[in-house]
mmCIF file of C-alpha atoms in Angstrom:
data_model
loop_
_atom_site.group_PDB
_atom_site.id
_atom_site.type_symbol
_atom_site.label_atom_id
_atom_site.label_comp_id
_atom_site.label_asym_id
_atom_site.label_seq_id
_atom_site.Cartn_x
_atom_site.Cartn_y
_atom_site.Cartn_z
ATOM 1 C CA MET A 1 102.172 66.543 106.667
ATOM 2 C CA LYS A 2 103.184 66.911 103.047
ATOM 3 C CA ARG A 3 100.137 65.014 101.776
ATOM 4 C CA LEU A 4 97.731 66.853 104.062
ATOM 5 C CA LEU A 5 98.908 70.297 102.991
ATOM 6 C CA ALA A 6 98.931 69.367 99.331
ATOM 7 C CA THR A 7 95.346 68.149 99.617
ATOM 8 C CA TRP A 8 93.887 71.478 100.662
ATOM 9 C CA LEU A 9 96.276 73.673 98.687
ATOM 10 C CA LEU A 10 95.655 71.876 95.391
ATOM 11 C CA PRO A 11 92.303 73.570 94.713
ATOM 12 C CA LEU A 12 93.813 76.789 96.014
ATOM 13 C CA ALA A 13 96.461 76.575 93.302
ATOM 14 C CA VAL A 14 93.842 75.870 90.662
ATOM 15 C CA GLY A 15 92.052 79.010 91.768
ATOM 16 C CA CYS A 16 95.050 81.164 90.880
ATOM 17 C CA VAL A 17 95.434 80.307 87.195
ATOM 18 C CA ALA A 18 94.709 82.777 84.414
ATOM 19 C CA LEU A 19 91.985 83.280 81.866
ATOM 20 C CA PRO A 20 93.101 83.664 78.258
ATOM 21 C CA SER A 21 91.504 87.107 78.055
ATOM 22 C CA LEU A 22 93.538 88.290 81.017
ATOM 23 C CA ALA A 23 96.915 86.869 80.044
ATOM 24 C CA ALA A 24 99.991 88.753 81.200
ATOM 25 C CA SER A 25 101.601 88.888 77.743
ATOM 26 C CA PHE A 26 100.323 91.509 75.339
ATOM 27 C CA PRO A 27 101.491 92.996 72.011
ATOM 28 C CA CYS A 28 103.529 96.091 72.791
ATOM 29 C CA GLN A 29 102.183 97.825 69.697
ATOM 30 C CA GLN A 30 98.782 97.678 71.370
ATOM 31 C CA ALA A 31 99.973 98.969 74.746
ATOM 32 C CA SER A 32 97.578 101.706 75.830
ATOM 33 C CA SER A 33 98.020 102.296 79.559
ATOM 34 C CA ALA A 34 101.013 103.979 81.172
ATOM 35 C CA GLN A 35 101.808 100.712 82.950
ATOM 36 C CA GLU A 36 101.815 98.639 79.754
ATOM 37 C CA LYS A 37 103.984 101.192 77.967
ATOM 38 C CA LEU A 38 106.483 101.209 80.828
ATOM 39 C CA ILE A 39 106.583 97.395 80.818
ATOM 40 C CA CYS A 40 107.341 97.405 77.096
ATOM 41 C CA GLN A 41 110.015 100.086 77.476
ATOM 42 C CA THR A 42 111.818 98.372 80.367
ATOM 43 C CA PRO A 43 113.679 95.115 79.550
ATOM 44 C CA ALA A 44 113.594 93.895 83.169
ATOM 45 C CA LEU A 45 109.827 94.356 83.374
ATOM 46 C CA SER A 46 109.319 92.734 79.980
ATOM 47 C CA GLN A 47 111.253 89.707 81.216
ATOM 48 C CA LEU A 48 109.103 89.479 84.353
ATOM 49 C CA ASP A 49 106.015 89.744 82.174
ATOM 50 C CA ASP A 50 107.233 86.848 80.028
ATOM 51 C CA GLU A 51 108.041 84.739 83.101
ATOM 52 C CA LEU A 52 104.596 85.376 84.515
ATOM 53 C CA ALA A 53 102.978 84.362 81.233
ATOM 54 C CA LYS A 54 104.842 81.035 81.355
ATOM 55 C CA GLU A 55 103.714 80.357 84.913
ATOM 56 C CA TRP A 56 100.137 81.085 83.913
ATOM 57 C CA GLN A 57 100.394 78.669 81.005
ATOM 58 C CA LYS A 58 101.639 76.019 83.412
ATOM 59 C CA SER A 59 98.787 76.742 85.809
ATOM 60 C CA ARG A 60 96.234 76.597 83.020
ATOM 61 C CA ALA A 61 97.466 73.161 82.035
ATOM 62 C CA PHE A 62 96.532 71.953 85.525
ATOM 63 C CA LEU A 63 92.874 72.687 84.723
ATOM 64 C CA THR A 64 92.782 70.078 81.959
ATOM 65 C CA GLY A 65 90.243 67.437 82.895
ATOM 66 C CA ASN A 66 89.172 69.313 86.028
ATOM 67 C CA ALA A 67 85.467 68.724 86.612
ATOM 68 C CA GLU A 68 85.210 72.112 88.325
ATOM 69 C CA ARG A 69 86.833 74.020 85.485
ATOM 70 C CA VAL A 70 83.881 76.341 84.812
ATOM 71 C CA ALA A 71 83.524 77.227 88.482
ATOM 72 C CA GLN A 72 87.272 77.725 88.855
ATOM 73 C CA ASP A 73 87.318 80.025 85.831
ATOM 74 C CA LYS A 74 84.736 82.214 87.518
ATOM 75 C CA ILE A 75 86.818 82.384 90.685
ATOM 76 C CA LEU A 76 89.887 83.017 88.597
ATOM 77 C CA MET A 77 88.302 85.988 86.850
ATOM 78 C CA GLN A 78 87.878 87.743 90.181
ATOM 79 C CA PHE A 79 91.360 86.824 91.372
ATOM 80 C CA GLN A 80 93.114 87.961 88.195
ATOM 81 C CA ARG A 81 91.209 91.202 87.867
ATOM 82 C CA SER A 82 92.073 92.001 91.456
ATOM 83 C CA TRP A 83 95.774 91.635 90.716
ATOM 84 C CA LEU A 84 95.553 93.611 87.465
ATOM 85 C CA SER A 85 93.732 96.411 89.264
ATOM 86 C CA SER A 86 96.508 96.498 91.836
ATOM 87 C CA ARG A 87 99.202 96.439 89.152
ATOM 88 C CA ASN A 88 97.544 99.260 87.265
ATOM 89 C CA THR A 89 97.849 101.588 90.248
ATOM 90 C CA CYS A 90 101.637 101.531 89.891
ATOM 91 C CA ARG A 91 103.265 104.732 88.735
ATOM 92 C CA ASP A 92 106.890 103.688 88.453
ATOM 93 C CA GLU A 93 109.180 100.800 87.569
ATOM 94 C CA GLU A 94 109.858 99.746 91.159
ATOM 95 C CA CYS A 95 106.166 99.360 91.965
ATOM 96 C CA LEU A 96 105.595 97.265 88.837
ATOM 97 C CA ARG A 97 108.630 95.119 89.595
ATOM 98 C CA GLN A 98 107.373 94.336 93.092
ATOM 99 C CA SER A 99 103.876 93.615 91.795
ATOM 100 C CA TYR A 100 105.154 91.107 89.235
ATOM 101 C CA GLN A 101 107.614 89.456 91.621
ATOM 102 C CA GLN A 102 104.924 89.003 94.247
ATOM 103 C CA GLN A 103 102.557 87.403 91.743
ATOM 104 C CA LEU A 104 105.326 85.209 90.333
ATOM 105 C CA SER A 105 106.276 84.032 93.808
ATOM 106 C CA ARG A 106 102.702 83.033 94.592
ATOM 107 C CA LEU A 107 102.114 81.245 91.283
ATOM 108 C CA ARG A 108 105.382 79.316 91.393
ATOM 109 C CA TYR A 109 104.747 78.195 94.937
ATOM 110 C CA LEU A 110 101.200 77.074 94.226
ATOM 111 C CA ASN A 111 102.232 75.359 91.002
ATOM 112 C CA ASP A 112 104.780 73.386 93.010
ATOM 113 C CA VAL A 113 101.990 72.383 95.379
ATOM 114 C CA THR A 114 99.899 71.125 92.470
ATOM 115 C CA LEU A 115 102.859 69.079 91.281
ATOM 116 C CA HIS A 116 103.016 67.477 94.759
ATOM 117 C CA THR A 117 106.437 68.923 95.511
ATOM 118 C CA LEU A 118 105.316 70.892 98.547
ATOM 119 C CA PRO A 119 108.152 70.733 101.072
ATOM 120 C CA ASP A 120 107.689 69.827 104.679
ATOM 121 C CA PRO A 121 107.778 72.864 106.968
ATOM 122 C CA ILE A 122 111.388 73.940 107.254
ATOM 123 C CA ALA A 123 112.784 72.753 110.570
ATOM 124 C CA ARG A 124 115.047 75.763 111.085
ATOM 125 C CA PRO A 125 113.619 78.634 109.085
ATOM 126 C CA ARG A 126 115.683 81.741 108.662
ATOM 127 C CA HIS A 127 114.085 84.478 110.723
ATOM 128 C CA ASN A 128 112.286 86.923 108.467
ATOM 129 C CA SER A 129 111.357 90.228 110.074
ATOM 130 C CA CYS A 130 108.514 90.421 107.570
ATOM 131 C CA PHE A 131 106.571 87.992 109.780
ATOM 132 C CA ASP A 132 106.908 90.291 112.803
ATOM 133 C CA GLY A 133 105.237 93.615 113.414
ATOM 134 C CA ASP A 134 102.170 95.694 112.694
ATOM 135 C CA TYR A 135 100.597 95.893 109.235
ATOM 136 C CA SER A 136 97.629 97.715 107.790
ATOM 137 C CA TYR A 137 95.588 97.841 104.598
ATOM 138 C CA GLU A 138 93.491 100.870 103.672
ATOM 139 C CA TYR A 139 91.088 101.253 100.785
ATOM 140 C CA TYR A 140 89.582 104.627 99.972
ATOM 141 C CA LEU A 141 86.325 104.530 98.060
ATOM 142 C CA GLN A 142 86.342 106.543 94.835
ATOM 143 C CA LEU A 143 83.019 107.243 93.161
ATOM 144 C CA PRO A 144 82.104 108.794 89.804
ATOM 145 C CA ALA A 145 80.289 112.122 90.101
ATOM 146 C CA GLN A 146 76.942 110.560 89.175
ATOM 147 C CA GLU A 147 77.166 107.909 91.906
ATOM 148 C CA TYR A 148 78.287 110.518 94.429
ATOM 149 C CA ASP A 149 75.245 112.673 93.634
ATOM 150 C CA GLU A 150 72.994 109.709 94.412
ATOM 151 C CA LEU A 151 74.367 109.285 97.941
ATOM 152 C CA SER A 152 72.369 110.436 100.928
ATOM 153 C CA ASP A 153 73.673 113.444 102.866
ATOM 154 C CA TYR A 154 74.988 111.124 105.587
ATOM 155 C CA PHE A 155 77.091 109.071 103.207
ATOM 156 C CA LYS A 156 78.253 112.174 101.355
ATOM 157 C CA GLU A 157 79.584 113.495 104.655
ATOM 158 C CA MET A 158 81.374 110.214 105.317
ATOM 159 C CA TYR A 159 82.775 110.190 101.794
ATOM 160 C CA ASP A 160 83.965 113.795 102.036
ATOM 161 C CA GLN A 161 85.905 112.966 105.192
ATOM 162 C CA LYS A 162 88.055 110.699 103.013
ATOM 163 C CA ALA A 163 88.269 108.133 105.787
ATOM 164 C CA PRO A 164 89.258 104.579 104.803
ATOM 165 C CA TYR A 165 86.269 102.689 103.456
ATOM 166 C CA HIS A 166 87.910 99.355 104.175
ATOM 167 C CA LEU A 167 90.522 99.091 106.911
ATOM 168 C CA VAL A 168 92.444 96.012 108.051
ATOM 169 C CA ASN A 169 95.027 95.923 110.843
ATOM 170 C CA VAL A 170 97.165 92.903 111.735
ATOM 171 C CA THR A 171 99.906 92.317 114.312
ATOM 172 C CA LEU A 172 102.198 89.322 113.733
ATOM 173 C CA ASN A 173 104.698 87.479 115.915
ATOM 174 C CA THR A 174 106.983 84.653 114.843
ATOM 175 C CA GLU A 175 109.128 82.180 116.746
ATOM 176 C CA ASP A 176 110.989 79.270 115.159
ATOM 177 C CA GLY A 177 108.800 79.419 112.068
ATOM 178 C CA ASP A 178 105.491 79.450 113.953
ATOM 179 C CA ILE A 179 103.509 82.613 113.280
ATOM 180 C CA THR A 180 100.656 83.948 115.377
ATOM 181 C CA GLY A 181 98.696 87.123 114.973
ATOM 182 C CA ASN A 182 95.574 89.102 115.664
ATOM 183 C CA GLY A 183 93.818 91.932 113.959
ATOM 184 C CA SER A 184 90.606 93.652 112.974
ATOM 185 C CA VAL A 185 88.573 94.319 109.844
ATOM 186 C CA ALA A 186 86.306 97.362 109.547
ATOM 187 C CA PHE A 187 84.109 98.928 106.876
ATOM 188 C CA ARG A 188 83.663 102.665 107.182
ATOM 189 C CA TYR A 189 80.076 102.878 105.951
ATOM 190 C CA ALA A 190 78.799 99.856 107.836
ATOM 191 C CA THR A 191 78.631 98.703 111.425
ATOM 192 C CA LYS A 192 80.535 95.490 110.806
ATOM 193 C CA LEU A 193 83.727 95.164 112.808
ATOM 194 C CA ASP A 194 85.416 91.782 112.974
ATOM 195 C CA ASP A 195 88.269 90.725 115.232
ATOM 196 C CA ILE A 196 90.467 87.961 113.849
ATOM 197 C CA THR A 197 93.211 85.640 115.035
ATOM 198 C CA LEU A 198 95.584 83.731 112.809
ATOM 199 C CA SER A 199 98.225 81.036 112.995
ATOM 200 C CA ALA A 200 100.596 79.858 110.291
ATOM 201 C CA ARG A 201 103.764 77.888 109.687
ATOM 202 C CA GLN A 202 106.666 78.978 107.527
ATOM 203 C CA MET A 203 107.077 76.702 104.509
ATOM 204 C CA THR A 204 109.912 78.736 103.013
ATOM 205 C CA ASP A 205 111.858 81.783 104.147
ATOM 206 C CA THR A 206 109.262 84.050 102.531
ATOM 207 C CA GLN A 207 105.965 82.123 102.614
ATOM 208 C CA ALA A 208 103.728 80.571 105.230
ATOM 209 C CA ILE A 209 100.363 78.833 105.236
ATOM 210 C CA GLY A 210 97.793 78.596 107.980
ATOM 211 C CA GLN A 211 94.324 79.650 108.994
ATOM 212 C CA THR A 212 92.440 82.619 110.381
ATOM 213 C CA GLU A 213 89.446 82.581 112.696
ATOM 214 C CA SER A 214 86.756 85.244 112.884
ATOM 215 C CA SER A 215 85.085 86.547 116.026
ATOM 216 C CA PHE A 216 81.824 85.684 114.264
ATOM 217 C CA GLY A 217 82.921 82.065 114.065
ATOM 218 C CA GLY A 218 84.291 80.017 111.203
ATOM 219 C CA GLN A 219 87.790 79.453 109.892
ATOM 220 C CA LYS A 220 89.429 80.420 106.621
ATOM 221 C CA LYS A 221 92.694 79.338 105.061
ATOM 222 C CA LEU A 222 95.412 81.842 104.282
ATOM 223 C CA LEU A 223 98.695 82.213 102.463
ATOM 224 C CA LEU A 224 101.258 84.752 103.725
ATOM 225 C CA THR A 225 103.861 86.015 101.257
ATOM 226 C CA CYS A 226 106.682 88.394 102.170
ATOM 227 C CA VAL A 227 107.060 90.877 99.329
ATOM 228 C CA ASP A 228 109.816 92.712 101.192
ATOM 229 C CA ASN A 229 110.503 93.863 104.753
ATOM 230 C CA ARG A 230 107.769 96.476 104.514
ATOM 231 C CA GLN A 231 105.034 94.654 102.608
ATOM 232 C CA LEU A 232 103.170 91.434 103.322
ATOM 233 C CA GLN A 233 100.619 89.821 101.005
ATOM 234 C CA ILE A 234 97.768 88.044 102.787
ATOM 235 C CA THR A 235 95.588 85.874 100.554
ATOM 236 C CA VAL A 236 92.463 84.431 102.183
ATOM 237 C CA PHE A 237 90.462 81.456 100.911
ATOM 238 C CA ASP A 238 87.292 79.788 102.113
ATOM 239 C CA ALA A 239 87.477 76.943 104.628
ATOM 240 C CA ALA A 240 87.674 74.345 101.860
ATOM 241 C CA GLY A 241 90.515 76.222 100.172
ATOM 242 C CA GLU A 242 88.500 76.310 96.947
ATOM 243 C CA SER A 243 87.420 79.940 96.593
ATOM 244 C CA TYR A 244 89.511 83.081 96.703
ATOM 245 C CA LEU A 245 88.011 85.630 99.105
ATOM 246 C CA PHE A 246 90.446 88.469 99.784
ATOM 247 C CA ASP A 247 93.908 89.530 98.713
ATOM 248 C CA TYR A 248 95.468 92.256 100.876
ATOM 249 C CA LEU A 249 98.817 93.926 100.241
ATOM 250 C CA MET A 250 99.594 95.029 103.792
ATOM 251 C CA SER A 251 102.052 97.826 104.579
ATOM 252 C CA ARG A 252 104.161 97.873 107.726
ATOM 253 C CA GLY A 253 103.291 100.536 110.263
ATOM 254 C CA LYS A 254 105.676 103.456 110.549
#
């Protein structure tokens, strides 16, 4: 089991390393955004930033000699920018702290996989309520005025309704470390609606790996990470585990 999981998670780990131009560490004298300034002003956040930089350096070392380095860098660019975009929506210290801790947790876990220290599934996992319940992800499209003016009247009406452009709902159940779930994915301005099922196995008290299957056919690999009891990170990769596809920070239903 250990060897099998390490085999498909190894390229997944490589896909989560960082590009030099997107490194977490930055000179505080050059901090320009509100988030960067807050990180520099808060010792706890600065420490998390330093820890993340070290994990990225470790991940980057794993690319040495990798024949797919160029391709992985391209995948990495998308992955890293996605996280930075999410981080840059934070408006306070707590949000930034959670964002960094979630990213650190994922990198450390995947780095361990690359080092072939992936544990066997824990026989008696501690029940984590994070793996039970209803979660949702909503993305609201925001367009510059020029792009909005170019929309047809139909799409302007849809946009003005401020309905979610991208909506994902998932319901999870867990028993003795085995996680099952079902959900749906919808795009507001398209007709595509996909029903999904998923299954995963807890590897630690806060992380699980498994697969998801689409109603259109085909399977994808996924990594579940409990950020806290109200937030669950779902990272989806292609069937080979080589390309990052989606990264949803799901919020528990009220």
